[in-house]
């Protein structure tokens, strides 16, 4: 079993829904946003039983909002879908583990050592450069620290998918809720629109 990092970017404006992962359906990959690297059907290193560490970029920091249950690699030769137990929910952004911030603070000592040699001007820039398009498993020392953190901590879980993307006072988060993007019917519709089966269980 290996841990793979998934770097989730910040919303690019108020019209950017940032739908994936579809936590409600235990699904990642249907929007195709990682199809050129981690989820490339021809070159992926992912295997059934691996886990995904979801890194969410923020304001001067990057947090690990979730460590998925063991995954199943599904999909086709054209597009992969990663599935896991749909009962799982990630942490709220503000309570999630701190991978790194621009002051160099981290919940994972191995993370800072790992990115020190990256030629970027900020710690978040270094981490983003290392993990944004990464296709290989996380280095063992950092992977072990991630597993240990999630075993030892029980951060508040999300109610809506946007809770894992921004803090409670985030303007985009408020906008998304006001627009109804978080409603179950809307989420199911968005999942179906990219080819997901909202009636299917992990099985």
CSV table of C-alpha atoms in Angstrom, one decimal:
chain,number,residue,atom,x,y,z
A,1,UNK,CA,0.0,0.0,0.0
A,2,UNK,CA,1.3,3.5,-0.9
A,3,UNK,CA,0.2,7.0,-0.2
A,4,UNK,CA,-0.2,9.4,-3.2
A,5,UNK,CA,-0.6,13.1,-2.9
A,6,UNK,CA,-3.4,14.9,-4.8
A,7,UNK,CA,-2.8,18.7,-5.0
A,8,UNK,CA,-6.2,20.5,-5.2
A,9,UNK,CA,-5.9,24.1,-6.4
A,10,UNK,CA,-7.8,27.1,-5.0
A,11,UNK,CA,-11.0,28.2,-6.8
A,12,UNK,CA,-10.2,30.4,-9.8
A,13,UNK,CA,-12.9,33.0,-9.3
A,14,UNK,CA,-16.5,32.8,-8.2
A,15,UNK,CA,-17.7,30.7,-11.1
A,16,UNK,CA,-15.3,27.9,-10.5
A,17,UNK,CA,-17.2,25.1,-8.7
A,18,UNK,CA,-14.2,23.0,-7.8
A,19,UNK,CA,-16.5,19.9,-7.9
A,20,UNK,CA,-13.9,17.2,-7.7
A,21,UNK,CA,-13.5,15.2,-5.4
A,22,UNK,CA,-17.1,14.1,-5.2
A,23,UNK,CA,-16.9,13.1,-1.5
A,24,UNK,CA,-20.6,12.2,-1.4
A,25,UNK,CA,-20.0,9.4,-3.9
A,26,UNK,CA,-16.5,8.4,-2.9
A,27,UNK,CA,-15.1,9.5,-6.2
A,28,UNK,CA,-12.2,11.4,-7.7
A,29,UNK,CA,-11.1,12.0,-11.2
A,30,UNK,CA,-14.3,12.3,-13.2
A,31,UNK,CA,-13.6,15.9,-14.2
A,32,UNK,CA,-10.4,14.9,-15.8
A,33,UNK,CA,-8.3,17.5,-14.0
A,34,UNK,CA,-5.5,15.1,-13.1
A,35,UNK,CA,-5.6,13.0,-16.3
A,36,UNK,CA,-2.2,14.2,-17.6
A,37,UNK,CA,-0.3,13.2,-14.5
A,38,UNK,CA,-1.5,11.1,-11.5
A,39,UNK,CA,-4.6,9.8,-13.3
A,40,UNK,CA,-3.2,9.2,-16.7
A,41,UNK,CA,-4.7,5.8,-17.7
A,42,UNK,CA,-1.5,4.8,-19.6
A,43,UNK,CA,1.0,5.7,-16.9
A,44,UNK,CA,-0.6,5.7,-13.5
A,45,UNK,CA,1.1,4.0,-10.6
A,46,UNK,CA,-2.1,3.8,-8.5
A,47,UNK,CA,-3.2,0.4,-7.4
A,48,UNK,CA,-6.2,-1.0,-5.6
A,49,UNK,CA,-5.6,-0.6,-1.8
A,50,UNK,CA,-3.5,2.6,-2.1
A,51,UNK,CA,-4.6,5.8,-0.3
A,52,UNK,CA,-4.8,9.4,-1.5
A,53,UNK,CA,-3.7,12.4,0.7
A,54,UNK,CA,-5.7,15.4,-0.5
A,55,UNK,CA,-3.7,18.6,-0.4
A,56,UNK,CA,-5.7,21.8,-0.5
A,57,UNK,CA,-4.0,25.1,-1.3
A,58,UNK,CA,-5.0,28.1,0.7
A,59,UNK,CA,-3.9,31.7,1.6
A,60,UNK,CA,-0.2,31.3,2.3
A,61,UNK,CA,-0.6,27.7,3.4
A,62,UNK,CA,-1.3,24.2,2.2
A,63,UNK,CA,-3.4,21.7,4.3
A,64,UNK,CA,-4.0,18.0,4.0
A,65,UNK,CA,-7.8,17.9,4.3
A,66,UNK,CA,-8.1,14.1,3.9
A,67,UNK,CA,-6.5,10.7,3.7
A,68,UNK,CA,-8.9,8.5,1.8
A,69,UNK,CA,-9.8,5.0,2.7
A,70,UNK,CA,-8.2,2.3,0.6
A,71,UNK,CA,-9.1,3.0,-3.1
A,72,UNK,CA,-10.3,1.1,-6.0
A,73,UNK,CA,-9.0,2.1,-9.5
A,74,UNK,CA,-11.9,2.2,-11.9
A,75,UNK,CA,-12.8,3.8,-15.2
A,76,UNK,CA,-11.7,3.2,-18.8
A,77,UNK,CA,-8.6,3.5,-21.0
A,78,UNK,CA,-9.8,7.0,-21.6
A,79,UNK,CA,-10.4,8.2,-18.1
A,80,UNK,CA,-9.8,6.9,-14.6
A,81,UNK,CA,-12.1,7.2,-11.7
A,82,UNK,CA,-10.8,6.5,-8.2
A,83,UNK,CA,-13.4,5.2,-5.8
A,84,UNK,CA,-13.5,4.6,-2.0
A,85,UNK,CA,-16.1,4.1,0.8
A,86,UNK,CA,-18.6,7.0,0.2
A,87,UNK,CA,-19.3,7.3,3.9
A,88,UNK,CA,-15.8,8.8,4.3
A,89,UNK,CA,-15.6,12.6,4.8
A,90,UNK,CA,-12.5,14.8,4.9
A,91,UNK,CA,-11.7,17.5,7.5
A,92,UNK,CA,-12.9,21.0,7.5
A,93,UNK,CA,-10.2,23.2,6.0
A,94,UNK,CA,-9.5,25.2,9.1
A,95,UNK,CA,-9.1,22.0,11.2
A,96,UNK,CA,-7.1,20.0,8.7
A,97,UNK,CA,-3.4,19.1,9.0
A,98,UNK,CA,-0.9,21.7,8.0
A,99,UNK,CA,1.4,20.5,5.3
A,100,UNK,CA,3.3,23.8,5.2
A,101,UNK,CA,2.8,27.5,5.4
A,102,UNK,CA,5.0,30.3,4.1
A,103,UNK,CA,6.5,30.8,7.6
A,104,UNK,CA,7.8,27.2,7.4
A,105,UNK,CA,5.4,25.8,10.0
A,106,UNK,CA,4.2,22.2,9.5
A,107,UNK,CA,2.6,19.3,11.2
A,108,UNK,CA,5.0,17.0,9.3
A,109,UNK,CA,8.7,17.5,9.8
A,110,UNK,CA,9.6,15.4,6.8
A,111,UNK,CA,7.6,17.8,4.5
A,112,UNK,CA,9.9,20.7,5.2
A,113,UNK,CA,13.0,18.6,4.7
A,114,UNK,CA,11.6,17.2,1.5
A,115,UNK,CA,10.9,20.5,-0.2
A,116,UNK,CA,14.0,22.4,1.0
A,117,UNK,CA,15.9,21.9,-2.3
A,118,UNK,CA,13.1,23.1,-4.5
A,119,UNK,CA,13.9,26.3,-6.3
A,120,UNK,CA,11.0,28.5,-5.4
A,121,UNK,CA,10.9,31.6,-3.3
A,122,UNK,CA,8.2,30.5,-0.8
A,123,UNK,CA,7.6,27.3,1.2
A,124,UNK,CA,4.1,26.9,-0.4
A,125,UNK,CA,5.7,27.5,-3.8
A,126,UNK,CA,8.2,24.8,-3.1
A,127,UNK,CA,5.5,22.3,-2.0
A,128,UNK,CA,3.2,23.2,-4.9
A,129,UNK,CA,6.0,22.6,-7.4
A,130,UNK,CA,6.8,19.3,-5.9
A,131,UNK,CA,3.3,17.9,-5.5
A,132,UNK,CA,1.2,19.5,-8.2
A,133,UNK,CA,2.0,17.1,-10.9
A,134,UNK,CA,3.5,14.3,-8.9
A,135,UNK,CA,2.7,10.7,-10.1
A,136,UNK,CA,4.9,8.7,-7.7
A,137,UNK,CA,4.0,7.7,-4.1
A,138,UNK,CA,4.8,10.1,-1.3
A,139,UNK,CA,8.3,9.4,0.2
A,140,UNK,CA,8.0,6.8,3.1
A,141,UNK,CA,9.0,9.1,6.0
A,142,UNK,CA,6.3,11.7,5.0
A,143,UNK,CA,3.8,9.0,4.2
A,144,UNK,CA,4.3,7.5,7.7
A,145,UNK,CA,3.8,10.9,9.3
A,146,UNK,CA,0.6,11.5,7.4
A,147,UNK,CA,-0.8,8.1,8.4
A,148,UNK,CA,0.1,8.7,12.0
A,149,UNK,CA,-1.4,12.2,12.1
A,150,UNK,CA,-4.8,11.0,10.8
A,151,UNK,CA,-4.7,8.0,13.2
A,152,UNK,CA,-4.0,10.3,16.2
A,153,UNK,CA,-6.4,13.2,15.3
A,154,UNK,CA,-10.1,13.5,14.7
A,155,UNK,CA,-10.7,16.9,13.1
A,156,UNK,CA,-14.2,18.1,12.5
A,157,UNK,CA,-15.6,16.6,9.3
A,158,UNK,CA,-17.2,18.6,6.5
A,159,UNK,CA,-21.0,19.1,6.1
A,160,UNK,CA,-20.6,20.4,2.5
A,161,UNK,CA,-17.8,19.8,0.0
A,162,UNK,CA,-16.9,23.5,0.1
A,163,UNK,CA,-16.0,23.2,3.8
A,164,UNK,CA,-12.8,21.3,2.8
A,165,UNK,CA,-11.8,24.1,0.3
A,166,UNK,CA,-12.0,27.3,2.3
A,167,UNK,CA,-12.5,28.4,6.0
A,168,UNK,CA,-16.0,29.2,7.2
A,169,UNK,CA,-15.5,32.9,6.4
A,170,UNK,CA,-14.2,32.3,2.9
A,171,UNK,CA,-16.0,34.5,0.3
A,172,UNK,CA,-16.0,31.7,-2.3
A,173,UNK,CA,-17.4,29.2,0.2
A,174,UNK,CA,-20.3,31.6,1.1
A,175,UNK,CA,-21.0,32.3,-2.6
A,176,UNK,CA,-21.1,28.5,-3.4
A,177,UNK,CA,-23.6,27.9,-0.6
A,178,UNK,CA,-25.8,30.8,-1.6
A,179,UNK,CA,-25.8,29.5,-5.2
A,180,UNK,CA,-27.0,26.1,-4.1
A,181,UNK,CA,-23.9,24.2,-5.4
A,182,UNK,CA,-23.8,22.2,-2.1
A,183,UNK,CA,-27.3,20.8,-2.3
A,184,UNK,CA,-27.5,17.0,-2.7
A,185,UNK,CA,-29.5,17.2,-5.9
A,186,UNK,CA,-27.1,19.7,-7.4
A,187,UNK,CA,-24.1,17.6,-6.4
A,188,UNK,CA,-25.6,14.5,-7.9
A,189,UNK,CA,-26.4,16.4,-11.1
A,190,UNK,CA,-22.8,17.7,-11.3
A,191,UNK,CA,-21.5,14.1,-10.8
A,192,UNK,CA,-23.7,12.7,-13.5
A,193,UNK,CA,-22.7,15.5,-15.9
A,194,UNK,CA,-19.1,14.3,-16.0
A,195,UNK,CA,-20.2,10.6,-16.4
A,196,UNK,CA,-20.6,9.5,-12.8
A,197,UNK,CA,-23.2,7.1,-11.6
A,198,UNK,CA,-24.8,8.8,-8.6
A,199,UNK,CA,-26.9,5.6,-7.9
A,200,UNK,CA,-23.9,3.3,-7.7
A,201,UNK,CA,-22.2,2.2,-4.4
A,202,UNK,CA,-18.7,1.1,-4.0
A,203,UNK,CA,-19.7,-2.5,-3.9
